[in-house]
PDB file of C-alpha atoms in Angstrom:
ATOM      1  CA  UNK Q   1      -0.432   2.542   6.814  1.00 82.00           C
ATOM      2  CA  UNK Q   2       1.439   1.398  10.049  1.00 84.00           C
ATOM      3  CA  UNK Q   3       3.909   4.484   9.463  1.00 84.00           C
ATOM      4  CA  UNK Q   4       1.277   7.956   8.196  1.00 82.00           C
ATOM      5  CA  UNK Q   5       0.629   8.839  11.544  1.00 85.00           C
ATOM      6  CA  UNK Q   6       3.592   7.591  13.887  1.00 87.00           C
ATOM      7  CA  UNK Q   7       1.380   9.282  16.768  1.00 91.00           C
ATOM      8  CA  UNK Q   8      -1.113   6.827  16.537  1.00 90.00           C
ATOM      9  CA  UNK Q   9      -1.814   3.086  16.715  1.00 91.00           C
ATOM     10  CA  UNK Q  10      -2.444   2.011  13.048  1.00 91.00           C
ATOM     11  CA  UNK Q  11      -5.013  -0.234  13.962  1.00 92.00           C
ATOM     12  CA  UNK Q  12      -6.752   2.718  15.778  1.00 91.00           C
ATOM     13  CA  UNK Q  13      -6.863   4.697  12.597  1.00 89.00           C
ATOM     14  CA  UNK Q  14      -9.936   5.188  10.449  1.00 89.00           C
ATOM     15  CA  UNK Q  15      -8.053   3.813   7.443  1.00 88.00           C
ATOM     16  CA  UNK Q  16      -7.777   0.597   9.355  1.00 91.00           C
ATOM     17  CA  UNK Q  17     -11.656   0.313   9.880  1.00 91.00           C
ATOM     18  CA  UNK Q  18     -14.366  -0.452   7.646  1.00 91.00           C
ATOM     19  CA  UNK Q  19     -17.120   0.761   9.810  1.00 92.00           C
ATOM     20  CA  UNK Q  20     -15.009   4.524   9.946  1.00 92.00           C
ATOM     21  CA  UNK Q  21     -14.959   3.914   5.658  1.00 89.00           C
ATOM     22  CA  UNK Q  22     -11.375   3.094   5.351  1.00 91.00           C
ATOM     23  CA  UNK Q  23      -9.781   1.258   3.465  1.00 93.00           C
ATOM     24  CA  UNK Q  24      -7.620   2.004   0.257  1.00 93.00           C
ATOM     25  CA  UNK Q  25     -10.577   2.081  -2.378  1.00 95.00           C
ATOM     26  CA  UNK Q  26     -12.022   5.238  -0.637  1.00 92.00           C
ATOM     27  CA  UNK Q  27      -9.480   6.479   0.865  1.00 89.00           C
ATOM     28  CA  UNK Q  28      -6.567   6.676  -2.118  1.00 89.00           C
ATOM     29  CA  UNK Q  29      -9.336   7.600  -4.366  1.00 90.00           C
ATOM     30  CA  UNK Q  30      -7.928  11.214  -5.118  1.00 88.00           C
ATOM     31  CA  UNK Q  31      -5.805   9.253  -7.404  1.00 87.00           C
ATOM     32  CA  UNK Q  32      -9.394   8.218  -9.271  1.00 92.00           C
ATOM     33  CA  UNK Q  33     -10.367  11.642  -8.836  1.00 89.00           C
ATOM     34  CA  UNK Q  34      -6.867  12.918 -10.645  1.00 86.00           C
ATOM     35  CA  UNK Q  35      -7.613  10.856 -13.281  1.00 87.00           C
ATOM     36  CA  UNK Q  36     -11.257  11.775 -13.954  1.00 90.00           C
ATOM     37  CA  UNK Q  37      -9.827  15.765 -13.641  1.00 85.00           C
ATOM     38  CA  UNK Q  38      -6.948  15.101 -16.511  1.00 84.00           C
ATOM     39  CA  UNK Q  39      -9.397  12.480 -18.629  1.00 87.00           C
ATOM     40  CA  UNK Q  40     -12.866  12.706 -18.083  1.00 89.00           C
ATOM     41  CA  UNK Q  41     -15.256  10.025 -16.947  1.00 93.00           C
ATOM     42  CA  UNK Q  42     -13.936   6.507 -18.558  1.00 95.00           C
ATOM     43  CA  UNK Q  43     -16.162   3.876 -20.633  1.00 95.00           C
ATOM     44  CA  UNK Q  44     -15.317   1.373 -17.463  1.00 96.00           C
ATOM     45  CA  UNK Q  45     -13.083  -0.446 -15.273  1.00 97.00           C
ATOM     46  CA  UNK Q  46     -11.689  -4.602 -14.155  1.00 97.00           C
ATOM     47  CA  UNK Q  47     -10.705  -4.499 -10.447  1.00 98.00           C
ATOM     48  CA  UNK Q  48      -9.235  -6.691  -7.704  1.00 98.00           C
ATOM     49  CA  UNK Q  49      -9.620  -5.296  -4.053  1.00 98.00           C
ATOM     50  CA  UNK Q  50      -7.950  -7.362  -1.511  1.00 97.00           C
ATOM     51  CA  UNK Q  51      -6.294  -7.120   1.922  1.00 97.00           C
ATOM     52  CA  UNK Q  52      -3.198  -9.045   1.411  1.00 96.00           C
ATOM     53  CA  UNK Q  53      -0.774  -7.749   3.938  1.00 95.00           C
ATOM     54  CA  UNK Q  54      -0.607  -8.587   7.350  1.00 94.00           C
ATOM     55  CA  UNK Q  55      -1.999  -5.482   8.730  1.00 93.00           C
ATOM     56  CA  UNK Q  56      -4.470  -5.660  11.912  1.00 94.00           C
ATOM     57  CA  UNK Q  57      -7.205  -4.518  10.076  1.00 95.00           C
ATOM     58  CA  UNK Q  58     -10.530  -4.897   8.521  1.00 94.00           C
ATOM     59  CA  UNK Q  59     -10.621  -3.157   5.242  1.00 95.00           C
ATOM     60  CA  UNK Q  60      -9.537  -3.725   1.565  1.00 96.00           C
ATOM     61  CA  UNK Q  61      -5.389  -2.797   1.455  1.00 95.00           C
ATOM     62  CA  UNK Q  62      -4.722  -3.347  -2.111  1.00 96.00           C
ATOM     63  CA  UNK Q  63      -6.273  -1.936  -5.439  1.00 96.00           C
ATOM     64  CA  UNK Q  64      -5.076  -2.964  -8.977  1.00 96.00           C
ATOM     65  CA  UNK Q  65      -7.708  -1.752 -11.669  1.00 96.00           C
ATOM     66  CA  UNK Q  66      -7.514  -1.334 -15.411  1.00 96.00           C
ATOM     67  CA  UNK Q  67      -9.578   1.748 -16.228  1.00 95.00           C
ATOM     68  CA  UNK Q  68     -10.402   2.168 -20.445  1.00 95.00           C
ATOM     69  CA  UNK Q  69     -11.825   5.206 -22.363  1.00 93.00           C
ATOM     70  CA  UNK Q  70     -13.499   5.260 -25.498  1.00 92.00           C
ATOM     71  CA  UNK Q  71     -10.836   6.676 -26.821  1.00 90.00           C
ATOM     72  CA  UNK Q  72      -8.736   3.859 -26.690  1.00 88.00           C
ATOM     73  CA  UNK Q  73      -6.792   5.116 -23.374  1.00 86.00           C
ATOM     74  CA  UNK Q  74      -6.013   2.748 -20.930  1.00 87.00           C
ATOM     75  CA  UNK Q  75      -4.453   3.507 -17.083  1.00 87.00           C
ATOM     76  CA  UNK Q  76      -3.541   1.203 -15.270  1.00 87.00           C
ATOM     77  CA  UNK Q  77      -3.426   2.007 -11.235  1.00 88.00           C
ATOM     78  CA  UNK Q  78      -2.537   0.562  -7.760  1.00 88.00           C
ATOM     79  CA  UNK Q  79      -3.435   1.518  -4.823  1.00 90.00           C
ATOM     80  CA  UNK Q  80      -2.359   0.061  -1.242  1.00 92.00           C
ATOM     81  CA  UNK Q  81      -1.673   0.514   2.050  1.00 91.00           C
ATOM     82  CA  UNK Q  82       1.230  -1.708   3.386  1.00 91.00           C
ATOM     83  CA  UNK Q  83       3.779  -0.815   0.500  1.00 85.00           C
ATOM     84  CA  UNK Q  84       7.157   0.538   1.640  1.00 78.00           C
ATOM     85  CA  UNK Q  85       8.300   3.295   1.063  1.00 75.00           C
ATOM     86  CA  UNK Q  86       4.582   5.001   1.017  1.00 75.00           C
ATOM     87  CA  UNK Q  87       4.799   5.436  -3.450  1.00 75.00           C
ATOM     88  CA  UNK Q  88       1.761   6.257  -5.380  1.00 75.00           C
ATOM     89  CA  UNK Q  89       1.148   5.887  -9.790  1.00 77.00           C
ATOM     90  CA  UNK Q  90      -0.708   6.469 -12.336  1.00 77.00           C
ATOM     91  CA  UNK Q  91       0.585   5.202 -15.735  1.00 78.00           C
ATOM     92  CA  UNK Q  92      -1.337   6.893 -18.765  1.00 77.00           C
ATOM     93  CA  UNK Q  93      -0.636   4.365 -22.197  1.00 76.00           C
ATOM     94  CA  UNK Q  94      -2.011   5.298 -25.781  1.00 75.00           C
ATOM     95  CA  UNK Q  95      -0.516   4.818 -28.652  1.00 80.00           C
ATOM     96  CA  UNK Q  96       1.923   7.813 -28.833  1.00 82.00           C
ATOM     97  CA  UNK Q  97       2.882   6.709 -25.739  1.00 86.00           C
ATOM     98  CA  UNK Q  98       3.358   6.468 -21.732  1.00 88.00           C
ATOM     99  CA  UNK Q  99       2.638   9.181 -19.335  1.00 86.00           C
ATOM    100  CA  UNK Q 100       3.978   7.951 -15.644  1.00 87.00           C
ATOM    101  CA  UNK Q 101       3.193  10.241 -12.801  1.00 83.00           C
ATOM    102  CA  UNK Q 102       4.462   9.179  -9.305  1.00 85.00           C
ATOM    103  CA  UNK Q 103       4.257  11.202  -6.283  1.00 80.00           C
ATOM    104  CA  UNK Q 104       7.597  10.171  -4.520  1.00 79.00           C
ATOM    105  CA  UNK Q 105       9.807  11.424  -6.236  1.00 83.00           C
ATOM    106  CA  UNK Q 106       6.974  13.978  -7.140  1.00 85.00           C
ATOM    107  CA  UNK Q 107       7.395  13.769 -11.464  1.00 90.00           C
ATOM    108  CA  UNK Q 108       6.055  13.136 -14.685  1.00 91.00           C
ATOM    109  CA  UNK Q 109       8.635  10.607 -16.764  1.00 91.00           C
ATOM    110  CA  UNK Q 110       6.545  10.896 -20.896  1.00 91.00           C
ATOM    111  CA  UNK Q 111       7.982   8.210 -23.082  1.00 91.00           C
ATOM    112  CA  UNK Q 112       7.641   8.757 -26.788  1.00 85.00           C
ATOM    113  CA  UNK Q 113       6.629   5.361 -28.923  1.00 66.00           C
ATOM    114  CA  UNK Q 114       9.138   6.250 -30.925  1.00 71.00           C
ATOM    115  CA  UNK Q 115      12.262   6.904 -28.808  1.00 70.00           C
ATOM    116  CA  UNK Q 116      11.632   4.705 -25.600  1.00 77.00           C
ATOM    117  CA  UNK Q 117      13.554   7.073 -23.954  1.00 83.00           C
ATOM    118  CA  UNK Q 118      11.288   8.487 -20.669  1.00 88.00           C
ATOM    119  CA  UNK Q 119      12.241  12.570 -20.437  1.00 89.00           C
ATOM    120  CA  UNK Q 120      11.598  13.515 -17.253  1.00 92.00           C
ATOM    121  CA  UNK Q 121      10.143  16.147 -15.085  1.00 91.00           C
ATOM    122  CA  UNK Q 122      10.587  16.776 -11.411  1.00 91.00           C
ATOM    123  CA  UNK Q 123       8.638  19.066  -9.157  1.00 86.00           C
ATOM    124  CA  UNK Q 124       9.299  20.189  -5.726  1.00 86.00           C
ATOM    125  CA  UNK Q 125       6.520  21.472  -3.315  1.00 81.00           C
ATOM    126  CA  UNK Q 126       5.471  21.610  -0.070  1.00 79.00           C
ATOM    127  CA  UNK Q 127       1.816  19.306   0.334  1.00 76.00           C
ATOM    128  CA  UNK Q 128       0.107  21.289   3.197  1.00 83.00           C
ATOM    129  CA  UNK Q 129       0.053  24.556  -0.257  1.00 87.00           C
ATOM    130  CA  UNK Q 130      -2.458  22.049  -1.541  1.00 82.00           C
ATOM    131  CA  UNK Q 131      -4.750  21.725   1.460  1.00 86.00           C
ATOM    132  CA  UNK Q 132      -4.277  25.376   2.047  1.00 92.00           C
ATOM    133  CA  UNK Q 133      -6.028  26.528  -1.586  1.00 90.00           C
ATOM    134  CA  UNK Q 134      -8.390  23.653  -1.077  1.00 88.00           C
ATOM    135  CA  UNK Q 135      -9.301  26.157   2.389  1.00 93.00           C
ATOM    136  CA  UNK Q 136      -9.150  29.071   0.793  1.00 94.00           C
ATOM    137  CA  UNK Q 137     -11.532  28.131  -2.297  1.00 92.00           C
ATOM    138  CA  UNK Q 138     -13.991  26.790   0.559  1.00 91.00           C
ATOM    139  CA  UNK Q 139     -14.304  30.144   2.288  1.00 95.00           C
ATOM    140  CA  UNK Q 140     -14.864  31.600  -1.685  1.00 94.00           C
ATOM    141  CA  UNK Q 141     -17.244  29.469  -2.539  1.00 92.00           C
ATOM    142  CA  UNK Q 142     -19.432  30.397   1.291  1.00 94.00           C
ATOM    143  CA  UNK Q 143     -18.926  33.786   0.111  1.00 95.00           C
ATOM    144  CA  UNK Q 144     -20.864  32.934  -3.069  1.00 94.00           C
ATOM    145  CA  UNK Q 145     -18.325  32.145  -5.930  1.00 93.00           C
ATOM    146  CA  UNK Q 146     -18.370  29.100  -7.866  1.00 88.00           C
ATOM    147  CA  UNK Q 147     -15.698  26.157  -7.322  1.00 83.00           C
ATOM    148  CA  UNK Q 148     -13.055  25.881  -9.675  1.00 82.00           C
ATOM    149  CA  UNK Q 149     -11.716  23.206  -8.904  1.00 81.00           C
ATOM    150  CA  UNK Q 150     -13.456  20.090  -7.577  1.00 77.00           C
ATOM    151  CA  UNK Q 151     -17.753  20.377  -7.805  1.00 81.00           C
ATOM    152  CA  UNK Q 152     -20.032  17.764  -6.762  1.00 84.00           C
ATOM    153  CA  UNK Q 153     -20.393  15.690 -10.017  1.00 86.00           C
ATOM    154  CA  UNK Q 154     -16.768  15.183 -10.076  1.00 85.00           C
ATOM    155  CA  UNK Q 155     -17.059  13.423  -6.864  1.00 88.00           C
ATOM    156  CA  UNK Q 156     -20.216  11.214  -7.889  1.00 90.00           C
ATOM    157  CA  UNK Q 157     -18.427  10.461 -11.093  1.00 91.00           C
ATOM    158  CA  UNK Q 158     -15.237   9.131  -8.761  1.00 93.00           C
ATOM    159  CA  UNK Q 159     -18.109   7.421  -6.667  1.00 93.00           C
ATOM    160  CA  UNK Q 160     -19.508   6.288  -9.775  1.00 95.00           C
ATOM    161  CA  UNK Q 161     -15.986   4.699 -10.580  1.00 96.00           C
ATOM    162  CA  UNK Q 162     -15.098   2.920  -7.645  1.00 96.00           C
ATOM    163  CA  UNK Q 163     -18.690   0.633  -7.411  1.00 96.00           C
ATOM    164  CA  UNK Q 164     -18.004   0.331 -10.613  1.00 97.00           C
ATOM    165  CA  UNK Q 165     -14.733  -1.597  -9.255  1.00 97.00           C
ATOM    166  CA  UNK Q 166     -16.641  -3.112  -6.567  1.00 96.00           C
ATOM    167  CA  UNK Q 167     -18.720  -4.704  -9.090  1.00 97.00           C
ATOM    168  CA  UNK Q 168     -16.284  -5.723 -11.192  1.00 97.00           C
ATOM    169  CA  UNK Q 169     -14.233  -7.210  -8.374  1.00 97.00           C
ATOM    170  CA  UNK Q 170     -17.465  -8.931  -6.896  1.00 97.00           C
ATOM    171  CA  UNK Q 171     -18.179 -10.356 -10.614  1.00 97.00           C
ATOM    172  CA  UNK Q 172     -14.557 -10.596 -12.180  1.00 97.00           C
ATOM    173  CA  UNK Q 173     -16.022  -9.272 -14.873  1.00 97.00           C
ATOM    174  CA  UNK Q 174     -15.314  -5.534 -17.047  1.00 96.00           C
ATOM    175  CA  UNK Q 175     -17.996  -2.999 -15.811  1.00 96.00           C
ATOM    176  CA  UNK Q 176     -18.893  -0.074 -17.723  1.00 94.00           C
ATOM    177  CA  UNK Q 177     -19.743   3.165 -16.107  1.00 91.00           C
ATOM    178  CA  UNK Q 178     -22.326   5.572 -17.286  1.00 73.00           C
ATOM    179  CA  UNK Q 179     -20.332   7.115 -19.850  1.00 62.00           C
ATOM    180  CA  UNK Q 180     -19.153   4.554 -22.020  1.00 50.00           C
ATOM    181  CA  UNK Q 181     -20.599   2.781 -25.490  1.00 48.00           C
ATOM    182  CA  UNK Q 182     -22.945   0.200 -25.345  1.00 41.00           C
TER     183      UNK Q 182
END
């Protein structure tokens, strides 16, 4: 955090302020919304949120959870605020498998249960393309076409997924969401 925006104090940053809804829980929670795009809505989630670093501020700065599906998929992710250099993860585990996808170096390593061996992908491109389509679908969608990409219930179901956490953190106990088995 005390390096995103070098033209600002950190401390005067929203992330830095629970009152402004900072914090890493809400605010790294595209990484819960990835996850909910590529998987679907898991059965639940076990969470610790913490502030463990010595950054002068008031909200949570680390996230570990272990999310499960019904269909036996587990990912595992972190999220915090103090780590250097600034690297992001999602590991994907089943039983065919890994799927790692980190965003510095931006790739996708798949190892095989059978070979061990991670092949890897890399991908180069620029971040501001992203928030530029995420514009331009905005202005479609006041013109009267439906989003393709992110709609409404996609963001309750991340909301739904990090009280879910909250809970679980609060309890230290596995919380289901909405969409898994009883």
């Amino acid at each position: 955090l005390a390096d995103w925006h070098p033209w600002e104090r950190y401390q005067d940053f929203f992330m830095a302020n629970k009152d402004q809804g900072g914090g890493a829980l809400l605010d790294e929670s595209h990484w819960v919304d990835l996850m909910v795009w590529m998987f679907g809505m898991p059965a639940g989630v076990s969470a610790t949120i913490d502030k463990v670093s010595d950054l002068e501020i008031d909200t949570d700065d680390s996230v570990d959870m272990l999310i499960k599906y019904d269909s036996g998929l587990h990912v595992t992710l972190h999220l915090d605020l103090y780590g250097r250099p600034h690297e992001k993860s999602i590991r994907f585990s089943g039983d065919e498998g890994v799927l790692l996808w980190t965003e510095t170096p931006n790739r996708i390593a798949i190892t095989n249960g059978e070979s061990g061996q991670p092949e890897e992908r890399h991908f180069t491109c620029d971040r501001n393309d992203m928030f530029v389509a995420m514009a331009g679908e905005f202005l479609r969608v006041l013109e009267g076409a439906a989003p393709t990409t992110c709609r409404l219930e996609d963001g309750i179901a991340v909301l739904k997924i990090l009280e879910a956490a909250r809970e679980s953190h609060q309890t230290g106990r596995f919380v289901k969401t909405d969409q898994g088995k009883p």
